[in-house]
PDB file of C-alpha atoms in Angstrom:
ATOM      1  CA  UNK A  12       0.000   0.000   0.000  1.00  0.00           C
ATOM      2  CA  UNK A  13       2.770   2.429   0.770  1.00  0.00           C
ATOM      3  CA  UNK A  14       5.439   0.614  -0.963  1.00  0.00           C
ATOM      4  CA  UNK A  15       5.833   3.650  -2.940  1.00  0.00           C
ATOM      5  CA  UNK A  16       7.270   5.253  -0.266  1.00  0.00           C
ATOM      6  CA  UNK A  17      10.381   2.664   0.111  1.00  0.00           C
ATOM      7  CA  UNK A  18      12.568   3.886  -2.566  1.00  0.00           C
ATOM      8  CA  UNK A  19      11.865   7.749  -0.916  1.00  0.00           C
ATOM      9  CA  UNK A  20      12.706   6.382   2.558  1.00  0.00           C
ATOM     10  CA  UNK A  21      16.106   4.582   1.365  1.00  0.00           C
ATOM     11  CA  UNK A  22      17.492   7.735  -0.243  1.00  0.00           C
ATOM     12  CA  UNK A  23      16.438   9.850   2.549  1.00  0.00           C
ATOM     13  CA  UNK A  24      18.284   7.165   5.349  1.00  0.00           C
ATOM     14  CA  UNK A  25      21.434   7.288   2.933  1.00  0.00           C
ATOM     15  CA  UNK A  26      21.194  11.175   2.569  1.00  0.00           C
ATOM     16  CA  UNK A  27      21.163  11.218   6.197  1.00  0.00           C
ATOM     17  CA  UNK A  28      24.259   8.880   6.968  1.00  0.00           C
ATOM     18  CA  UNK A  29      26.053  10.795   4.180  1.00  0.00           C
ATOM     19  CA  UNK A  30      25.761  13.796   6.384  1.00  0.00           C
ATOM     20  CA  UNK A  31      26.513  12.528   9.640  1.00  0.00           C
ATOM     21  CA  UNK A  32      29.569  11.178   8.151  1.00  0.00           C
ATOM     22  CA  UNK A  33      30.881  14.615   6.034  1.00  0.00           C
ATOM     23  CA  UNK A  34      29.978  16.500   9.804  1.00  0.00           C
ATOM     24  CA  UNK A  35      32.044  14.168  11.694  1.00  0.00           C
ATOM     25  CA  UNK A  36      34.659  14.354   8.865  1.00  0.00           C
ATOM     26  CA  UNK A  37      34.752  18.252   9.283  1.00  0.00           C
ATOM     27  CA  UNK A  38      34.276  18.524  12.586  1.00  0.00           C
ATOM     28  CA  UNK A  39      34.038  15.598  14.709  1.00  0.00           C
ATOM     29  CA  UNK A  40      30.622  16.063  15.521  1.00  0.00           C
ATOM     30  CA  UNK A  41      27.234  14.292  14.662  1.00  0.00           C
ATOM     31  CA  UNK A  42      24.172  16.544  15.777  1.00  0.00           C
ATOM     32  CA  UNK A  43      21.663  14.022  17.360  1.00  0.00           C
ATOM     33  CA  UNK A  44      18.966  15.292  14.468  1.00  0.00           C
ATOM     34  CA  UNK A  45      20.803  13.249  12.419  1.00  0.00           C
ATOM     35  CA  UNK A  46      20.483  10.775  14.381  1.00  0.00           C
ATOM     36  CA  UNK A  47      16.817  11.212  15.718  1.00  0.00           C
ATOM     37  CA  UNK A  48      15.805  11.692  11.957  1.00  0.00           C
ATOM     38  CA  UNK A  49      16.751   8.244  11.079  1.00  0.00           C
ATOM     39  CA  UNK A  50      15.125   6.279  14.042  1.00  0.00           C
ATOM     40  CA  UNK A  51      11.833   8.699  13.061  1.00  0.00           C
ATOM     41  CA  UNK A  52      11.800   7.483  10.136  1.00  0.00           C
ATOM     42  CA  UNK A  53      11.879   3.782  10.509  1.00  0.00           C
ATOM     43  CA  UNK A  54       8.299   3.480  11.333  1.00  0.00           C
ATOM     44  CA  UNK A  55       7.302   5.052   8.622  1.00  0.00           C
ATOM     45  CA  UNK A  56       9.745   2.357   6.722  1.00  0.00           C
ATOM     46  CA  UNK A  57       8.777  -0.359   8.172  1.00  0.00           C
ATOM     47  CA  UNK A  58       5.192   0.284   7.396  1.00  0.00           C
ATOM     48  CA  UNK A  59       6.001   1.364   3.739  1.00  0.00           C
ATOM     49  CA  UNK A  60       7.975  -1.832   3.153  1.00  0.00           C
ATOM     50  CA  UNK A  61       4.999  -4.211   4.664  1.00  0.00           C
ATOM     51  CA  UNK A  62       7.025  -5.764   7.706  1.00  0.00           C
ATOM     52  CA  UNK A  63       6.082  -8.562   9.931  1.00  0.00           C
ATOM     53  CA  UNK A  64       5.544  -8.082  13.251  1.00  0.00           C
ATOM     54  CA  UNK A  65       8.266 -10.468  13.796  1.00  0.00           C
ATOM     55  CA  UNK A  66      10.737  -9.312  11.457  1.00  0.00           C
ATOM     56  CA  UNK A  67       9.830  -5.481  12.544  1.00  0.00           C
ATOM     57  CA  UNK A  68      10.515  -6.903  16.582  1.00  0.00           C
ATOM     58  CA  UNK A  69      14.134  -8.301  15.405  1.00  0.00           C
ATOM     59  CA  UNK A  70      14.647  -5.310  13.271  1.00  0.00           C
ATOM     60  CA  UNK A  71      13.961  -3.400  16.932  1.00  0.00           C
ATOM     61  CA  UNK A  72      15.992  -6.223  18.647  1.00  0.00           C
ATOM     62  CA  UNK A  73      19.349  -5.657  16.501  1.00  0.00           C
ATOM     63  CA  UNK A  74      19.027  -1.796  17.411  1.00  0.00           C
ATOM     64  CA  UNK A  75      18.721  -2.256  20.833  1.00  0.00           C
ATOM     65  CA  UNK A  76      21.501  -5.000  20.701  1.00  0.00           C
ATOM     66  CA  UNK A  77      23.492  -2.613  19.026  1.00  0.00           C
ATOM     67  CA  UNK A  78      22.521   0.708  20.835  1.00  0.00           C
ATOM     68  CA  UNK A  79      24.042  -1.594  23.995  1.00  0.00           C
ATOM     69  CA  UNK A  80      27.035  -2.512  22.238  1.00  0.00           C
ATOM     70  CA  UNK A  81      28.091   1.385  21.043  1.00  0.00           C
ATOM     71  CA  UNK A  82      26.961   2.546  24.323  1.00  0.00           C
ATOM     72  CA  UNK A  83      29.808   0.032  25.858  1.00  0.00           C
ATOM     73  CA  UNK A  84      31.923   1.356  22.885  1.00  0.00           C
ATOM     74  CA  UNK A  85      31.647   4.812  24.305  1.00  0.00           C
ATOM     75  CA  UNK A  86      32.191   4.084  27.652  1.00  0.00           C
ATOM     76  CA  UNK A  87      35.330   2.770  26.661  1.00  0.00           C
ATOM     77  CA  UNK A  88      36.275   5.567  24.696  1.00  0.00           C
ATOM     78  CA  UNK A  89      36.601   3.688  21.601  1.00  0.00           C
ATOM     79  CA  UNK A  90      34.385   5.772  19.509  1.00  0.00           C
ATOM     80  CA  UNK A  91      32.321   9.068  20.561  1.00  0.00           C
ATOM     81  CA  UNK A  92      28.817   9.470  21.642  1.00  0.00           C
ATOM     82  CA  UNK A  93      27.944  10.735  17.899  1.00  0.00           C
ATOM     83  CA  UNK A  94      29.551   7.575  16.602  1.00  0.00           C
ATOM     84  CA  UNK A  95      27.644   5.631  19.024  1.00  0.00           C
ATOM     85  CA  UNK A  96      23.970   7.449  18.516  1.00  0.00           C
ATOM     86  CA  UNK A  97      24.475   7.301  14.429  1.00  0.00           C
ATOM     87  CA  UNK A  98      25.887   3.334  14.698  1.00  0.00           C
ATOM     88  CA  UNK A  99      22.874   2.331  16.562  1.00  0.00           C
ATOM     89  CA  UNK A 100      20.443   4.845  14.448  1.00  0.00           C
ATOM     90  CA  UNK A 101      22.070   2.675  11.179  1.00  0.00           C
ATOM     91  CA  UNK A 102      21.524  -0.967  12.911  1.00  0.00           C
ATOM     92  CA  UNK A 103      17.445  -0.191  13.251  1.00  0.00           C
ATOM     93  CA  UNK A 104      17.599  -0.221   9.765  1.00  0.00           C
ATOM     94  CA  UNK A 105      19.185  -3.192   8.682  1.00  0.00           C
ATOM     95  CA  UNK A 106      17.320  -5.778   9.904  1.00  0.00           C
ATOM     96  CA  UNK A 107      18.760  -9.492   9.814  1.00  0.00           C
ATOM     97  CA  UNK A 108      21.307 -10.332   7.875  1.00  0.00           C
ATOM     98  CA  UNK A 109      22.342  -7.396   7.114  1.00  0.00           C
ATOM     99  CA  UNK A 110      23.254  -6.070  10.299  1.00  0.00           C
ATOM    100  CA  UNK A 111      26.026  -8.407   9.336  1.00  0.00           C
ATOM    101  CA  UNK A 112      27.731  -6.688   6.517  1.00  0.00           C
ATOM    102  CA  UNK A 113      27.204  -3.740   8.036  1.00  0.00           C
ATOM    103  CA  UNK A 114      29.217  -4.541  11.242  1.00  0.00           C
ATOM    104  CA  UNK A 115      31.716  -6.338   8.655  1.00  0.00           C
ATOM    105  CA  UNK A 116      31.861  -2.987   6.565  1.00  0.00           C
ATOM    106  CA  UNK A 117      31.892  -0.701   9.053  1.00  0.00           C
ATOM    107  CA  UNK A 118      34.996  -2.360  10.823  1.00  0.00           C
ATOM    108  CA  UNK A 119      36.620  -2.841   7.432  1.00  0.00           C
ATOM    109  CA  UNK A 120      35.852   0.866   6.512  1.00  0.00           C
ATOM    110  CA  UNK A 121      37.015   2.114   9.974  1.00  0.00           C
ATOM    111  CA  UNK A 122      40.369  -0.248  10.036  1.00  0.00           C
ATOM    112  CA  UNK A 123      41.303   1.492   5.995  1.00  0.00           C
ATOM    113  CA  UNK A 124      40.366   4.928   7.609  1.00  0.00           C
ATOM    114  CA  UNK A 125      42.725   4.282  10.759  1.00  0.00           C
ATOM    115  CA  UNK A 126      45.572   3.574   8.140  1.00  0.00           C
ATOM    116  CA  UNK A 127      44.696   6.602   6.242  1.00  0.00           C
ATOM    117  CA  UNK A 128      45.017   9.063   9.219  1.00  0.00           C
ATOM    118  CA  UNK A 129      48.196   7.780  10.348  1.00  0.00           C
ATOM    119  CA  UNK A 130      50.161   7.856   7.349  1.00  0.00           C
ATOM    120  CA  UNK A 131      48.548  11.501   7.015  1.00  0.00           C
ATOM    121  CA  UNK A 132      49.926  12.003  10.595  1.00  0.00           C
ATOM    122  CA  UNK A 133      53.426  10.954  10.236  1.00  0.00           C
ATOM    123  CA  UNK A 134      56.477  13.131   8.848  1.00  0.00           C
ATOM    124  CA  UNK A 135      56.490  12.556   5.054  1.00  0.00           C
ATOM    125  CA  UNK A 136      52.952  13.544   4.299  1.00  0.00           C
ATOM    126  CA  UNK A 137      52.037  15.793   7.191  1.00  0.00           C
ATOM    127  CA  UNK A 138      53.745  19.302   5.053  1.00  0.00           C
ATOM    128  CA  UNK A 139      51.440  18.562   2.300  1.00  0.00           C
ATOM    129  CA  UNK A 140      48.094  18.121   4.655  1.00  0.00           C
ATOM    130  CA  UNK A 141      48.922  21.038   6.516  1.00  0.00           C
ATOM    131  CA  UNK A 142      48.397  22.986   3.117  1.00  0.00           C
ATOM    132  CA  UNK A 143      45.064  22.022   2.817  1.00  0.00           C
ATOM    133  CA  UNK A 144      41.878  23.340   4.726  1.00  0.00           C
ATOM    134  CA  UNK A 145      41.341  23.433   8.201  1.00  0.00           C
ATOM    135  CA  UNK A 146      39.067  20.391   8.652  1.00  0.00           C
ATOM    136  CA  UNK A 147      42.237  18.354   6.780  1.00  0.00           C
ATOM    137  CA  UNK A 148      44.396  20.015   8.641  1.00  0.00           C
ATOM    138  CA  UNK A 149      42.706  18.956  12.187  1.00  0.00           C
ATOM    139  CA  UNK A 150      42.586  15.348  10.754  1.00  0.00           C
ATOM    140  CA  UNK A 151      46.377  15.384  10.243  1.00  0.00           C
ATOM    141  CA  UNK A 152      46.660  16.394  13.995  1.00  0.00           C
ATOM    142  CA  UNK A 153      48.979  13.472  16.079  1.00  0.00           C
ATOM    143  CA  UNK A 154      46.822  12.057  18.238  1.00  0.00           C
ATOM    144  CA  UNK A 155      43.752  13.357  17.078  1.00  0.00           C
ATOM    145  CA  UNK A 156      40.431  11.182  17.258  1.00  0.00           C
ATOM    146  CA  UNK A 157      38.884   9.510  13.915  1.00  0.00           C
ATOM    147  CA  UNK A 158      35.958  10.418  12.536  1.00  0.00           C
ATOM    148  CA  UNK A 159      34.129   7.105  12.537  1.00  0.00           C
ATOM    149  CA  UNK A 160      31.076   8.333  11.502  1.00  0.00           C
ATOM    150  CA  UNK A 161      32.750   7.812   7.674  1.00  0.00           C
ATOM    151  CA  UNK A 162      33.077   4.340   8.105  1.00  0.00           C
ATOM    152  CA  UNK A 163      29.468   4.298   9.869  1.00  0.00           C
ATOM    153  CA  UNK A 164      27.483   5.462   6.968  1.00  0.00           C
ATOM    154  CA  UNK A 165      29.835   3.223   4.702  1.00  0.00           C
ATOM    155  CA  UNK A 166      28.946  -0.130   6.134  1.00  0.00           C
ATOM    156  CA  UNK A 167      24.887   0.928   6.362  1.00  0.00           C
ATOM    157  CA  UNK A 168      25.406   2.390   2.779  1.00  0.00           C
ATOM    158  CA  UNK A 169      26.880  -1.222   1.767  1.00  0.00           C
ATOM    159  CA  UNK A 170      24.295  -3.272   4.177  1.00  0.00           C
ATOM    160  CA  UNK A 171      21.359  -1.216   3.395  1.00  0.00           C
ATOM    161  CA  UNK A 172      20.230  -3.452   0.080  1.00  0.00           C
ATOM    162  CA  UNK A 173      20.234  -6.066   1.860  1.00  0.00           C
ATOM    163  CA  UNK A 174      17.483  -5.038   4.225  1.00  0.00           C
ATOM    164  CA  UNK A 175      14.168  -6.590   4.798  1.00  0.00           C
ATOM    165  CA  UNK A 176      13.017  -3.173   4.817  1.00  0.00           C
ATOM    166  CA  UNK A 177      14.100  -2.909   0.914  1.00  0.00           C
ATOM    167  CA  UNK A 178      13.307  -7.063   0.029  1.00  0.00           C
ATOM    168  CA  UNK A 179      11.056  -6.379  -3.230  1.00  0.00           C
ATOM    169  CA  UNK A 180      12.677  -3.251  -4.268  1.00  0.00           C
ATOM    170  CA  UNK A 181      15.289  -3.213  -7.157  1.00  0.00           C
ATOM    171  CA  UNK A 182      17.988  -1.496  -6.597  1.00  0.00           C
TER     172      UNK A 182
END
């Protein structure tokens, strides 16, 4: 009935993870609108796309498995509490199996960025970031955090298709 909707919903969830991850990328930060916006809208998905009651409960299930894992991922200081909000926000979304790929991706993604900011950080490339803007600049900085909200919306950008909430829907 409101399949229609599905395709609008998908775009708007990527559009949303795209800019939680060029804010954290710019300034470390992901405002919790971002965040909120996504979990708003999975209702609306999850209706649109026709859901089970029982695949819409594990689709809640993962989220709240995940909301408990990033919240112990915080507390640790492994990641920040933007990180956290936006990785839980993405794992509503995927559903079973995909919550898979996207852990898989998003540790894959976030293992390729780590490599990337330390080479940027060390001696022979360091002159040539400090050239560049002033969010590239901070990146470069030893020590500095990473902005994991880049390899966030990567793995739910990967994961996404594979979504109960988009089964039907040809991508």
């Amino acid at each position: 009935m409101l399949s229609f909707l599905v395709p609008v919903l998908a775009a708007a969830f990527a559009a949303l993870v795209l800019t939680g991850a060029v804010r954290d990328l710019v300034s470390y930060t992901i405002p919790n609108w971002i965040s909120g916006a996504i979990l708003a809208l999975l209702p609306v998905a999850i209706l649109a796309a026709d859901l089970s009651l029982a695949t819409a409960g594990l689709h809640v299930a993962i989220g709240v498995g995940v909301l408990i894992a990033a919240m112990a991922m915080f507390a640790f200081r492994w990641i920040g509490g933007g990180d956290a909000k936006l990785f839980a926000a993405a794992a509503f979304w995927m559903g079973w199996p995909a919550v898979t790929d996207f852990m898989l991706w998003t540790a894959l993604t976030g293992g390729v960025l780590a490599v990337v900011l330390m080479s940027m950080r060390r001696p022979p490339l360091r002159p040539l970031v400090l050239l560049g803007p002033p969010w590239l600049v901070k990146l470069s900085e030893p020590g500095g955090a990473a902005p994991y909200g880049v390899a966030i919306a990567v793995g739910a950008l990967v994961a996404l298709p594979k979504s109960p909430l988009l089964s039907g829907l040809v991508l």
